[in-house]
Coordinates of N, CA, C and O and ligand atoms in Angstrom, one line a residue:
M375 N 71.8 -36.8 8.3 CA 70.6 -36.0 8.7 C 70.2 -34.9 7.6 O 71.0 -34.3 7.0
F376 N 68.9 -34.9 7.5 CA 68.4 -34.0 6.4 C 68.3 -32.5 6.8 O 68.8 -31.7 6.1
L377 N 67.8 -32.3 8.0 CA 67.7 -31.0 8.6 C 68.6 -30.9 9.8 O 68.4 -31.7 10.8
R378 N 69.6 -30.1 9.8 CA 70.6 -30.0 10.9 C 70.1 -29.1 12.0 O 70.1 -29.5 13.2
E379 N 69.8 -27.9 11.6 CA 69.4 -27.0 12.8 C 68.5 -25.9 12.4 O 68.3 -25.6 11.1
W380 N 67.8 -25.3 13.3 CA 66.9 -24.2 13.1 C 67.4 -23.0 13.9 O 68.1 -23.2 14.9
R381 N 67.1 -21.8 13.5 CA 67.5 -20.6 14.3 C 66.3 -19.7 14.3 O 65.7 -19.3 13.3
I382 N 66.0 -19.2 15.5 CA 64.9 -18.2 15.7 C 65.3 -16.9 15.2 O 66.4 -16.4 15.6
T383 N 64.5 -16.3 14.3 CA 64.9 -15.0 13.8 C 63.9 -13.9 14.3 O 64.2 -12.7 14.3
E384 N 62.7 -14.3 14.7 CA 61.8 -13.3 15.2 C 60.8 -13.9 16.2 O 60.4 -15.1 16.0
I385 N 60.5 -13.2 17.3 CA 59.5 -13.7 18.3 C 58.5 -12.5 18.4 O 58.9 -11.4 18.7
L386 N 57.3 -12.8 18.1 CA 56.2 -11.7 18.0 C 55.1 -12.2 18.9 O 54.9 -13.4 19.2
P387 N 54.3 -11.2 19.4 CA 53.1 -11.6 20.3 C 52.1 -12.3 19.4 O 52.0 -11.9 18.2
C388 N 51.4 -13.3 19.9 CA 50.3 -13.9 19.2 C 49.1 -13.0 19.2 O 48.8 -12.4 20.2
I389 N 48.4 -13.0 18.1 CA 47.3 -12.1 18.0 C 46.0 -12.7 18.8 O 45.2 -11.9 19.3
V390 N 45.9 -14.0 18.7 CA 44.8 -14.6 19.3 C 44.8 -14.4 20.8 O 43.9 -14.1 21.5
N391 N 46.0 -14.6 21.4 CA 46.2 -14.5 22.9 C 47.5 -13.7 23.1 O 48.6 -14.3 22.8
P392 N 47.6 -12.5 23.6 CA 48.8 -11.8 23.8 C 49.9 -12.5 24.6 O 51.0 -12.1 24.6
E393 N 49.4 -13.4 25.4 CA 50.4 -14.1 26.3 C 51.1 -15.2 25.5 O 52.1 -15.8 25.9
W394 N 50.6 -15.6 24.3 CA 51.3 -16.5 23.4 C 52.2 -15.8 22.5 O 52.2 -14.6 22.5
K395 N 52.9 -16.6 21.7 CA 53.9 -16.1 20.8 C 53.7 -16.6 19.4 O 53.1 -17.7 19.2
R396 N 54.3 -15.9 18.4 CA 54.6 -16.3 17.1 C 56.1 -16.4 16.9 O 56.7 -15.5 17.4
I397 N 56.5 -17.5 16.4 CA 58.0 -17.7 16.3 C 58.3 -17.9 14.8 O 57.8 -18.8 14.1
K398 N 59.3 -17.1 14.3 CA 59.8 -17.4 12.9 C 61.2 -17.9 13.0 O 62.0 -17.4 13.8
T399 N 61.5 -18.8 12.1 CA 62.8 -19.4 12.1 C 63.4 -19.4 10.7 O 62.6 -19.4 9.7
E400 N 64.7 -19.5 10.6 CA 65.3 -19.9 9.4 C 66.1 -21.2 9.7 O 66.4 -21.6 10.8
I401 N 66.1 -22.1 8.6 CA 66.7 -23.4 8.8 C 67.9 -23.7 8.0 O 68.1 -23.0 6.9
S402 N 68.7 -24.6 8.4 CA 70.0 -24.8 7.8 C 70.0 -25.4 6.5 O 70.9 -25.4 5.7
D403 N 68.9 -26.2 6.1 CA 68.8 -27.0 4.9 C 67.6 -26.8 4.2 O 66.5 -26.5 4.9
D404 N 67.5 -27.0 2.9 CA 66.2 -26.9 2.1 C 65.4 -28.2 2.4 O 65.8 -29.2 1.9
I405 N 64.2 -28.0 3.0 CA 63.4 -29.2 3.3 C 62.2 -29.3 2.2 O 61.3 -30.1 2.5
G406 N 62.3 -28.6 1.1 CA 61.3 -28.6 0.2 C 60.9 -30.0 -0.3 O 59.7 -30.3 -0.5
E407 N 61.9 -30.9 -0.5 CA 61.7 -32.2 -1.0 C 60.9 -33.1 -0.1 O 60.2 -34.1 -0.5
V408 N 61.0 -32.9 1.2 CA 60.3 -33.7 2.2 C 58.8 -33.3 2.4 O 58.0 -34.1 2.9
L409 N 58.5 -32.1 1.9 CA 57.0 -31.6 2.2 C 56.0 -32.6 1.6 O 55.0 -32.9 2.3
P410 N 56.1 -33.2 0.4 CA 55.1 -34.1 0.0 C 55.0 -35.4 0.8 O 54.0 -36.0 0.9
Y411 N 56.2 -35.8 1.4 CA 56.2 -37.0 2.2 C 55.5 -36.7 3.5 O 54.7 -37.5 4.0
L412 N 55.7 -35.5 4.1 CA 55.1 -35.1 5.3 C 53.5 -34.9 5.0 O 52.7 -35.3 5.8
N413 N 53.2 -34.4 3.8 CA 51.9 -34.2 3.4 C 51.1 -35.6 3.4 O 49.9 -35.7 3.7
A414 N 51.8 -36.7 3.1 CA 51.2 -38.0 3.0 C 50.9 -38.6 4.4 O 50.0 -39.3 4.6
I415 N 51.8 -38.2 5.4 CA 51.6 -38.8 6.7 C 51.0 -37.9 7.8 O 50.5 -38.5 8.7
I416 N 50.9 -36.7 7.6 CA 50.2 -35.8 8.6 C 48.8 -35.6 8.2 O 48.5 -35.0 7.2
R417 N 48.0 -36.1 9.1 CA 46.5 -36.0 8.9 C 46.1 -34.5 8.9 O 46.5 -33.8 9.9
D418 N 45.3 -34.1 8.0 CA 44.7 -32.7 8.0 C 45.8 -31.7 7.6 O 45.6 -30.5 7.9
A419 N 47.0 -32.1 7.2 CA 47.9 -31.1 6.7 C 47.4 -30.5 5.4 O 46.7 -31.1 4.7
V420 N 47.8 -29.2 5.2 CA 47.4 -28.5 4.0 C 48.6 -28.2 3.2 O 49.5 -27.4 3.6
Y421 N 48.8 -28.8 2.0 CA 49.9 -28.6 1.2 C 49.7 -27.7 0.1 O 48.6 -27.8 -0.6
N422 N 50.6 -26.7 -0.1 CA 50.4 -25.8 -1.3 C 51.6 -26.1 -2.2 O 52.7 -25.7 -1.9
P423 N 51.4 -26.8 -3.3 CA 52.5 -27.2 -4.2 C 53.1 -26.0 -4.9 O 54.3 -26.0 -5.3
N424 N 52.3 -24.9 -5.1 CA 52.8 -23.8 -5.9 C 53.8 -22.9 -5.0 O 54.9 -22.7 -5.3
G425 N 53.2 -22.6 -3.8 CA 54.1 -21.8 -2.9 C 55.0 -22.6 -2.1 O 55.8 -22.2 -1.3
K426 N 54.9 -24.0 -2.3 CA 55.7 -24.9 -1.4 C 55.6 -24.7 0.0 O 56.6 -24.0 0.7
S427 N 54.5 -25.0 0.6 CA 54.3 -24.8 2.1 C 53.4 -25.9 2.5 O 52.6 -26.5 1.8
L428 N 53.6 -26.3 3.8 CA 52.7 -27.2 4.4 C 52.3 -26.7 5.8 O 53.1 -26.4 6.6
T429 N 51.0 -26.7 6.0 CA 50.5 -26.1 7.3 C 49.7 -27.2 8.0 O 48.9 -27.9 7.4
F430 N 49.9 -27.2 9.3 CA 49.2 -28.3 10.1 C 49.2 -27.9 11.6 O 50.0 -27.0 12.0
R431 N 48.4 -28.5 12.4 CA 48.4 -28.4 13.8 C 49.4 -29.3 14.5 O 49.5 -30.5 14.1
F432 N 50.2 -28.8 15.4 CA 51.2 -29.7 16.1 C 51.2 -29.3 17.5 O 51.6 -28.1 17.8
K433 N 50.8 -30.2 18.4 CA 50.8 -29.8 19.9 C 50.0 -28.6 20.2 O 50.4 -27.8 21.0
G434 N 48.9 -28.4 19.5 CA 48.1 -27.2 19.7 C 48.5 -26.0 19.0 O 47.9 -25.0 18.9
M435 N 49.8 -26.0 18.4 CA 50.3 -24.8 17.7 C 50.0 -24.9 16.2 O 49.7 -26.0 15.7
L436 N 50.0 -23.8 15.6 CA 49.8 -23.7 14.1 C 51.2 -23.7 13.4 O 52.0 -22.7 13.7
V437 N 51.6 -24.7 12.6 CA 52.9 -24.8 12.1 C 52.8 -24.6 10.6 O 52.0 -25.2 9.9
T438 N 53.7 -23.8 10.0 CA 53.8 -23.7 8.5 C 55.3 -24.0 8.2 O 56.2 -23.4 8.7
L439 N 55.5 -25.1 7.4 CA 56.8 -25.4 6.9 C 57.0 -24.8 5.5 O 56.1 -25.0 4.6
F440 N 58.1 -24.1 5.3 CA 58.6 -23.7 4.0 C 59.9 -24.3 3.7 O 60.6 -24.9 4.6
P441 N 60.4 -24.3 2.4 CA 61.7 -25.0 2.2 C 62.8 -24.5 3.1 O 63.7 -25.2 3.4
R442 N 62.8 -23.2 3.4 CA 63.9 -22.6 4.2 C 63.5 -22.0 5.5 O 64.2 -21.2 6.1
A443 N 62.2 -22.3 6.0 CA 61.8 -21.7 7.2 C 60.8 -22.6 7.9 O 60.0 -23.3 7.2
I444 N 60.6 -22.4 9.2 CA 59.5 -23.0 10.0 C 58.9 -21.9 10.8 O 59.6 -21.2 11.5
N445 N 57.6 -21.6 10.6 CA 57.0 -20.6 11.4 C 56.0 -21.3 12.3 O 55.2 -22.2 11.9
L446 N 55.9 -20.8 13.5 CA 54.9 -21.3 14.5 C 54.0 -20.2 14.9 O 54.5 -19.1 15.2
A447 N 52.8 -20.5 15.2 CA 51.9 -19.5 15.7 C 51.1 -20.2 16.9 O 51.0 -21.3 17.0
Q448 N 50.4 -19.3 17.7 CA 49.8 -19.8 18.9 C 50.6 -20.7 19.8 O 50.2 -21.8 20.1
V449 N 51.8 -20.2 20.1 CA 52.8 -20.9 20.9 C 52.7 -20.4 22.4 O 52.9 -19.2 22.6
P450 N 52.3 -21.2 23.3 CA 52.1 -20.8 24.7 C 53.4 -20.2 25.3 O 53.3 -19.1 25.9
T451 N 54.5 -20.8 25.2 CA 55.8 -20.3 25.8 C 56.9 -20.6 24.8 O 56.8 -21.4 24.0
L452 N 58.0 -19.8 25.0 CA 59.2 -20.0 24.2 C 59.8 -21.4 24.3 O 60.1 -22.0 23.3
E453 N 59.7 -21.9 25.5 CA 60.2 -23.2 25.8 C 59.5 -24.3 25.0 O 60.0 -25.2 24.4
E454 N 58.1 -24.1 25.0 CA 57.3 -25.0 24.3 C 57.5 -24.9 22.7 O 57.5 -25.9 22.1
G455 N 57.7 -23.7 22.3 CA 58.0 -23.5 20.9 C 59.4 -24.1 20.5 O 59.5 -24.8 19.5
E456 N 60.4 -23.9 21.4 CA 61.7 -24.6 21.1 C 61.6 -26.1 21.1 O 62.2 -26.8 20.3
S457 N 60.8 -26.6 22.1 CA 60.7 -28.1 22.2 C 59.9 -28.6 20.9 O 60.3 -29.6 20.2
A458 N 58.9 -27.8 20.4 CA 58.2 -28.2 19.2 C 59.1 -28.2 18.0 O 59.1 -29.1 17.1
L459 N 60.0 -27.2 17.9 CA 60.9 -27.1 16.8 C 61.9 -28.3 16.8 O 62.2 -28.8 15.7
N460 N 62.3 -28.7 17.9 CA 63.2 -29.9 18.0 C 62.5 -31.1 17.5 O 63.0 -32.0 16.8
E461 N 61.2 -31.3 18.0 CA 60.4 -32.4 17.6 C 60.1 -32.4 16.1 O 60.1 -33.4 15.4
L462 N 59.8 -31.2 15.6 CA 59.6 -31.0 14.1 C 60.8 -31.4 13.3 O 60.7 -32.1 12.3
R463 N 62.0 -31.0 13.8 CA 63.3 -31.4 13.1 C 63.4 -32.9 13.1 O 63.7 -33.5 12.0
D464 N 63.1 -33.6 14.3 CA 63.1 -35.1 14.3 C 62.1 -35.7 13.3 O 62.4 -36.6 12.6
L465 N 60.9 -35.1 13.3 CA 59.8 -35.6 12.4 C 60.3 -35.5 11.0 O 60.1 -36.4 10.2
I466 N 60.9 -34.3 10.6 CA 61.3 -34.1 9.2 C 62.4 -35.1 8.9 O 62.4 -35.8 7.9
N467 N 63.4 -35.3 9.8 CA 64.5 -36.2 9.5 C 64.0 -37.7 9.4 O 64.4 -38.4 8.6
N468 N 63.2 -38.1 10.3 CA 62.7 -39.4 10.3 C 61.8 -39.7 9.1 O 61.9 -40.8 8.5
T469 N 61.0 -38.7 8.7 CA 60.2 -38.9 7.5 C 61.1 -39.1 6.2 O 60.9 -39.9 5.4
W470 N 62.2 -38.2 6.2 CA 63.1 -38.3 5.1 C 63.8 -39.7 5.0 O 64.0 -40.3 4.0
E471 N 64.2 -40.2 6.2 CA 64.9 -41.5 6.3 C 63.9 -42.6 5.8 O 64.4 -43.6 5.3
R472 N 62.6 -42.4 6.1 CA 61.7 -43.5 5.7 C 61.0 -43.3 4.4 O 60.0 -43.9 4.1
R473 N 61.5 -42.3 3.6 CA 60.8 -41.9 2.4 C 60.5 -43.1 1.4 O 59.6 -43.0 0.6
D474 N 61.4 -44.1 1.5 CA 61.1 -45.3 0.6 C 59.9 -46.0 0.9 O 59.3 -46.7 0.1
E475 N 59.4 -45.9 2.2 CA 58.2 -46.6 2.6 C 56.9 -45.7 2.4 O 55.8 -46.1 2.7
I476 N 57.1 -44.4 2.0 CA 56.0 -43.5 2.0 C 55.7 -43.1 0.5 O 56.6 -42.8 -0.2
T477 N 54.4 -43.1 0.2 CA 54.0 -42.6 -1.2 C 53.8 -41.1 -1.0 O 52.9 -40.6 -0.3
P478 N 54.7 -40.2 -1.6 CA 54.5 -38.8 -1.4 C 53.2 -38.3 -2.1 O 52.8 -38.9 -3.1
V479 N 52.6 -37.3 -1.6 CA 51.4 -36.7 -2.2 C 51.7 -35.3 -2.6 O 52.0 -34.5 -1.8
Y480 N 51.7 -35.1 -3.9 CA 52.1 -33.8 -4.5 C 50.9 -33.0 -4.8 O 51.1 -31.8 -5.1
E481 N 49.7 -33.6 -4.8 CA 48.6 -32.8 -5.3 C 48.0 -31.8 -4.2 O 48.3 -32.0 -3.0
K482 N 47.3 -30.9 -4.7 CA 46.5 -30.0 -3.8 C 45.5 -30.9 -3.2 O 44.9 -31.8 -3.8
R483 N 45.2 -30.6 -1.9 CA 44.1 -31.3 -1.3 C 42.7 -30.8 -1.7 O 42.6 -29.6 -2.0
T484 N 41.7 -31.6 -1.7 CA 40.4 -31.1 -1.9 C 40.0 -30.2 -0.8 O 40.3 -30.4 0.4
L485 N 39.3 -29.1 -1.1 CA 38.9 -28.1 -0.1 C 37.8 -28.8 0.7 O 36.7 -29.2 0.2
R486 N 38.0 -28.9 2.0 CA 37.0 -29.6 2.9 C 36.4 -28.5 3.9 O 37.1 -27.7 4.4
A487 N 35.1 -28.7 4.1 CA 34.4 -27.8 5.0 C 35.1 -27.8 6.4 O 35.2 -26.8 7.1
K488 N 35.5 -28.9 6.8 CA 36.0 -29.1 8.2 C 37.3 -28.3 8.3 O 37.6 -27.6 9.4
D489 N 38.1 -28.3 7.3 CA 39.4 -27.5 7.3 C 39.1 -26.0 7.4 O 39.8 -25.3 8.1
I490 N 38.1 -25.6 6.7 CA 37.7 -24.2 6.8 C 37.1 -23.9 8.2 O 37.6 -22.9 8.8
L491 N 36.2 -24.8 8.6 CA 35.6 -24.5 9.9 C 36.6 -24.4 11.1 O 36.5 -23.6 12.0
D492 N 37.7 -25.2 11.0 CA 38.7 -25.2 12.0 C 39.3 -23.8 12.2 O 39.8 -23.5 13.3
L493 N 39.3 -23.0 11.1 CA 40.0 -21.7 11.2 C 39.0 -20.6 11.3 O 39.5 -19.4 11.4
L494 N 37.7 -20.8 11.2 CA 36.7 -19.8 11.4 C 36.6 -19.4 12.9 O 37.0 -20.1 13.8
P495 N 36.0 -18.2 13.2 CA 35.9 -17.8 14.6 C 35.0 -18.7 15.5 O 35.2 -18.9 16.6
K496 N 34.1 -19.5 14.8 CA 33.3 -20.4 15.5 C 32.4 -19.8 16.6 O 32.2 -20.4 17.6
T497 N 32.0 -18.6 16.3 CA 31.1 -17.9 17.3 C 29.6 -18.1 16.9 O 28.7 -17.8 17.6
N498 N 29.4 -18.5 15.6 CA 28.1 -18.7 15.1 C 27.2 -17.4 15.2 O 26.0 -17.4 15.6
C499 N 27.9 -16.3 14.9 CA 27.3 -15.0 15.2 C 26.2 -14.6 14.1 O 25.3 -13.8 14.4
G500 N 26.3 -15.2 12.9 CA 25.3 -14.9 11.9 C 25.5 -13.7 11.0 O 24.7 -13.5 10.2
E501 N 26.6 -13.0 11.3 CA 26.9 -11.8 10.5 C 27.0 -12.0 9.0 O 26.9 -11.2 8.2
C502 N 27.3 -13.3 8.7 CA 27.6 -13.6 7.3 C 26.2 -13.9 6.6 O 26.2 -14.2 5.3
G503 N 25.1 -13.9 7.3 CA 23.8 -14.2 6.8 C 23.4 -15.6 6.8 O 22.4 -16.0 6.3
L504 N 24.3 -16.5 7.4 CA 24.1 -17.9 7.5 C 23.9 -18.2 9.0 O 24.4 -17.5 9.9
P505 N 23.3 -19.3 9.3 CA 23.0 -19.6 10.8 C 24.2 -19.9 11.6 O 24.2 -19.6 12.8
N506 N 25.2 -20.4 11.0 CA 26.4 -20.7 11.8 C 27.6 -20.9 11.0 O 27.6 -20.8 9.7
C507 N 28.8 -21.1 11.6 CA 30.1 -21.1 10.9 C 30.2 -22.4 10.0 O 30.8 -22.3 9.0
F508 N 29.5 -23.5 10.5 CA 29.5 -24.7 9.6 C 28.8 -24.4 8.3 O 29.4 -24.8 7.2
A509 N 27.7 -23.8 8.3 CA 27.0 -23.4 7.1 C 27.8 -22.6 6.2 O 27.9 -22.7 5.0
F510 N 28.6 -21.6 6.8 CA 29.5 -20.7 6.0 C 30.6 -21.6 5.4 O 30.9 -21.4 4.2
A511 N 31.2 -22.5 6.2 CA 32.3 -23.3 5.6 C 31.7 -24.1 4.4 O 32.4 -24.3 3.4
M512 N 30.5 -24.7 4.5 CA 29.9 -25.5 3.4 C 29.7 -24.5 2.2 O 29.9 -24.9 1.1
A513 N 29.2 -23.3 2.5 CA 29.0 -22.4 1.4 C 30.3 -22.0 0.7 O 30.3 -21.8 -0.5
M514 N 31.4 -21.9 1.4 CA 32.7 -21.6 0.8 C 33.1 -22.8 -0.1 O 33.6 -22.5 -1.2
V515 N 32.9 -24.0 0.4 CA 33.3 -25.2 -0.4 C 32.5 -25.1 -1.8 O 33.0 -25.4 -2.8
R516 N 31.3 -24.7 -1.7 CA 30.4 -24.6 -2.9 C 30.6 -23.4 -3.7 O 30.0 -23.1 -4.7
G517 N 31.5 -22.5 -3.2 CA 31.8 -21.2 -4.0 C 30.8 -20.2 -3.8 O 30.7 -19.2 -4.6
Q518 N 30.0 -20.3 -2.8 CA 28.9 -19.4 -2.6 C 29.2 -18.2 -1.6 O 28.4 -17.4 -1.4
R519 N 30.3 -18.4 -0.8 CA 30.8 -17.3 0.1 C 32.3 -17.2 -0.1 O 33.0 -18.2 -0.5
K520 N 32.8 -16.0 0.3 CA 34.2 -15.7 0.2 C 34.6 -15.3 1.7 O 33.8 -15.0 2.5
L521 N 35.9 -15.3 1.9 CA 36.4 -14.9 3.3 C 35.9 -13.5 3.7 O 35.7 -13.3 4.8
S522 N 35.8 -12.6 2.7 CA 35.4 -11.3 3.0 C 33.9 -11.2 3.5 O 33.5 -10.2 4.0
D523 N 33.1 -12.3 3.3 CA 31.8 -12.3 3.8 C 31.6 -12.6 5.3 O 30.5 -12.7 5.8
C524 N 32.8 -12.9 5.9 CA 32.7 -13.1 7.4 C 33.4 -11.9 8.1 O 34.6 -11.9 8.2
P525 N 32.7 -10.9 8.5 CA 33.2 -9.7 9.1 C 34.2 -10.0 10.3 O 35.3 -9.4 10.4
P526 N 33.8 -10.9 11.3 CA 34.7 -11.1 12.4 C 36.1 -11.6 12.0 O 37.1 -11.2 12.7
L527 N 36.2 -12.3 10.9 CA 37.5 -12.8 10.5 C 38.5 -11.7 10.2 O 39.7 -11.9 10.1
H528 N 38.0 -10.5 10.0 CA 38.8 -9.4 9.6 C 39.4 -8.7 10.8 O 40.2 -7.7 10.7
G529 N 39.0 -9.1 12.0 CA 39.5 -8.5 13.2 C 40.9 -8.9 13.5 O 41.4 -10.0 13.0
Q530 N 41.7 -8.1 14.2 CA 43.1 -8.4 14.5 C 43.2 -9.8 15.2 O 44.2 -10.5 14.9
Q531 N 42.3 -10.2 16.1 CA 42.5 -11.4 16.8 C 42.4 -12.6 16.0 O 42.9 -13.7 16.4
Y532 N 41.9 -12.5 14.7 CA 41.8 -13.7 13.8 C 42.8 -13.5 12.7 O 42.7 -14.2 11.7
R533 N 43.8 -12.7 12.8 CA 44.7 -12.4 11.7 C 45.5 -13.7 11.3 O 45.6 -14.0 10.1
E534 N 45.9 -14.5 12.3 CA 46.6 -15.7 12.0 C 45.7 -16.7 11.3 O 46.1 -17.4 10.4
N535 N 44.4 -16.7 11.7 CA 43.4 -17.7 11.1 C 43.2 -17.2 9.6 O 43.2 -18.1 8.8
M536 N 43.2 -15.9 9.5 CA 42.9 -15.4 8.1 C 44.1 -15.8 7.2 O 43.9 -16.3 6.1
E537 N 45.3 -15.7 7.7 CA 46.5 -16.0 6.9 C 46.5 -17.5 6.6 O 46.7 -18.0 5.4
A538 N 46.1 -18.3 7.6 CA 46.1 -19.8 7.4 C 45.0 -20.2 6.4 O 45.1 -21.0 5.5
L539 N 43.8 -19.4 6.5 CA 42.7 -19.7 5.5 C 43.2 -19.3 4.1 O 42.9 -20.0 3.1
R540 N 43.9 -18.2 3.9 CA 44.4 -17.9 2.6 C 45.3 -18.9 2.0 O 45.2 -19.2 0.9
E541 N 46.2 -19.4 2.9 CA 47.1 -20.5 2.5 C 46.3 -21.7 2.0 O 46.5 -22.3 1.0
L542 N 45.2 -22.0 2.9 CA 44.4 -23.2 2.5 C 43.7 -23.0 1.2 O 43.7 -23.9 0.4
L543 N 43.2 -21.8 0.9 CA 42.5 -21.6 -0.3 C 43.5 -21.6 -1.5 O 43.1 -22.1 -2.6
K544 N 44.7 -21.2 -1.3 CA 45.7 -21.2 -2.3 C 46.0 -22.6 -2.8 O 46.3 -22.9 -3.9
T545 N 45.9 -23.6 -1.8 CA 46.2 -25.0 -2.2 C 45.1 -25.5 -3.2 O 45.4 -26.5 -3.9
V546 N 44.0 -24.9 -3.3 CA 43.0 -25.4 -4.3 C 42.9 -24.3 -5.4 O 41.9 -24.3 -6.1
G547 N 43.9 -23.4 -5.5 CA 43.9 -22.4 -6.6 C 43.0 -21.2 -6.4 O 42.7 -20.5 -7.4
I548 N 42.6 -20.9 -5.2 CA 41.8 -19.8 -4.9 C 42.6 -18.7 -4.3 O 43.1 -18.9 -3.2
E549 N 42.8 -17.6 -4.9 CA 43.6 -16.5 -4.3 C 42.7 -15.5 -3.6 O 41.6 -15.2 -4.0
Ligands
SF4_1328 S1 30.1 -14.3 10.2 FE1 31.9 -15.6 10.5 S2 31.9 -16.0 12.7 FE2 29.9 -15.3 12.3 S3 28.6 -17.1 11.7 FE3 29.4 -16.4 9.8 S4 31.3 -17.6 9.5 FE4 30.8 -17.8 11.7

């Protein structure tokens, strides 16, 4: 077995919905080597080869894998979070066992408007000076807008989205 166990180190309220949770864990084994294999098989995963992290949606939750930690956000209940952690451990172990059949992907992903749009407030409020969030995402891909140009994104309720967007931008070398 590649990853033996996880241990919850912190449970925090979710900023998007106070009834939900954020869960931080530490894990028993270094999973850094499996991240490029997971990057190859998880659709829409965002891999950051420099910081070694992989972010993706799993059962509606926002998951970030690090070599020595798994963080979950937007977790409806502790039970669902624990169940997701067990499934993620199985996914990591199965992927590692099948690694001979998988071509690992080590590169940064191309920045895609859809990935940005998924993390924007999607209110189409127009405060950025553009007609909607999709236009803003497209402008970001073209380098014509920055995260700071979307005022609602700086509100507390979007803090997790902002962190995920920063991680996403880091994968293409934008700090
Ligand atoms: S300011 Fe932000 S939330 Fe409003 S339309 Fe622009 S990108 Fe969307």
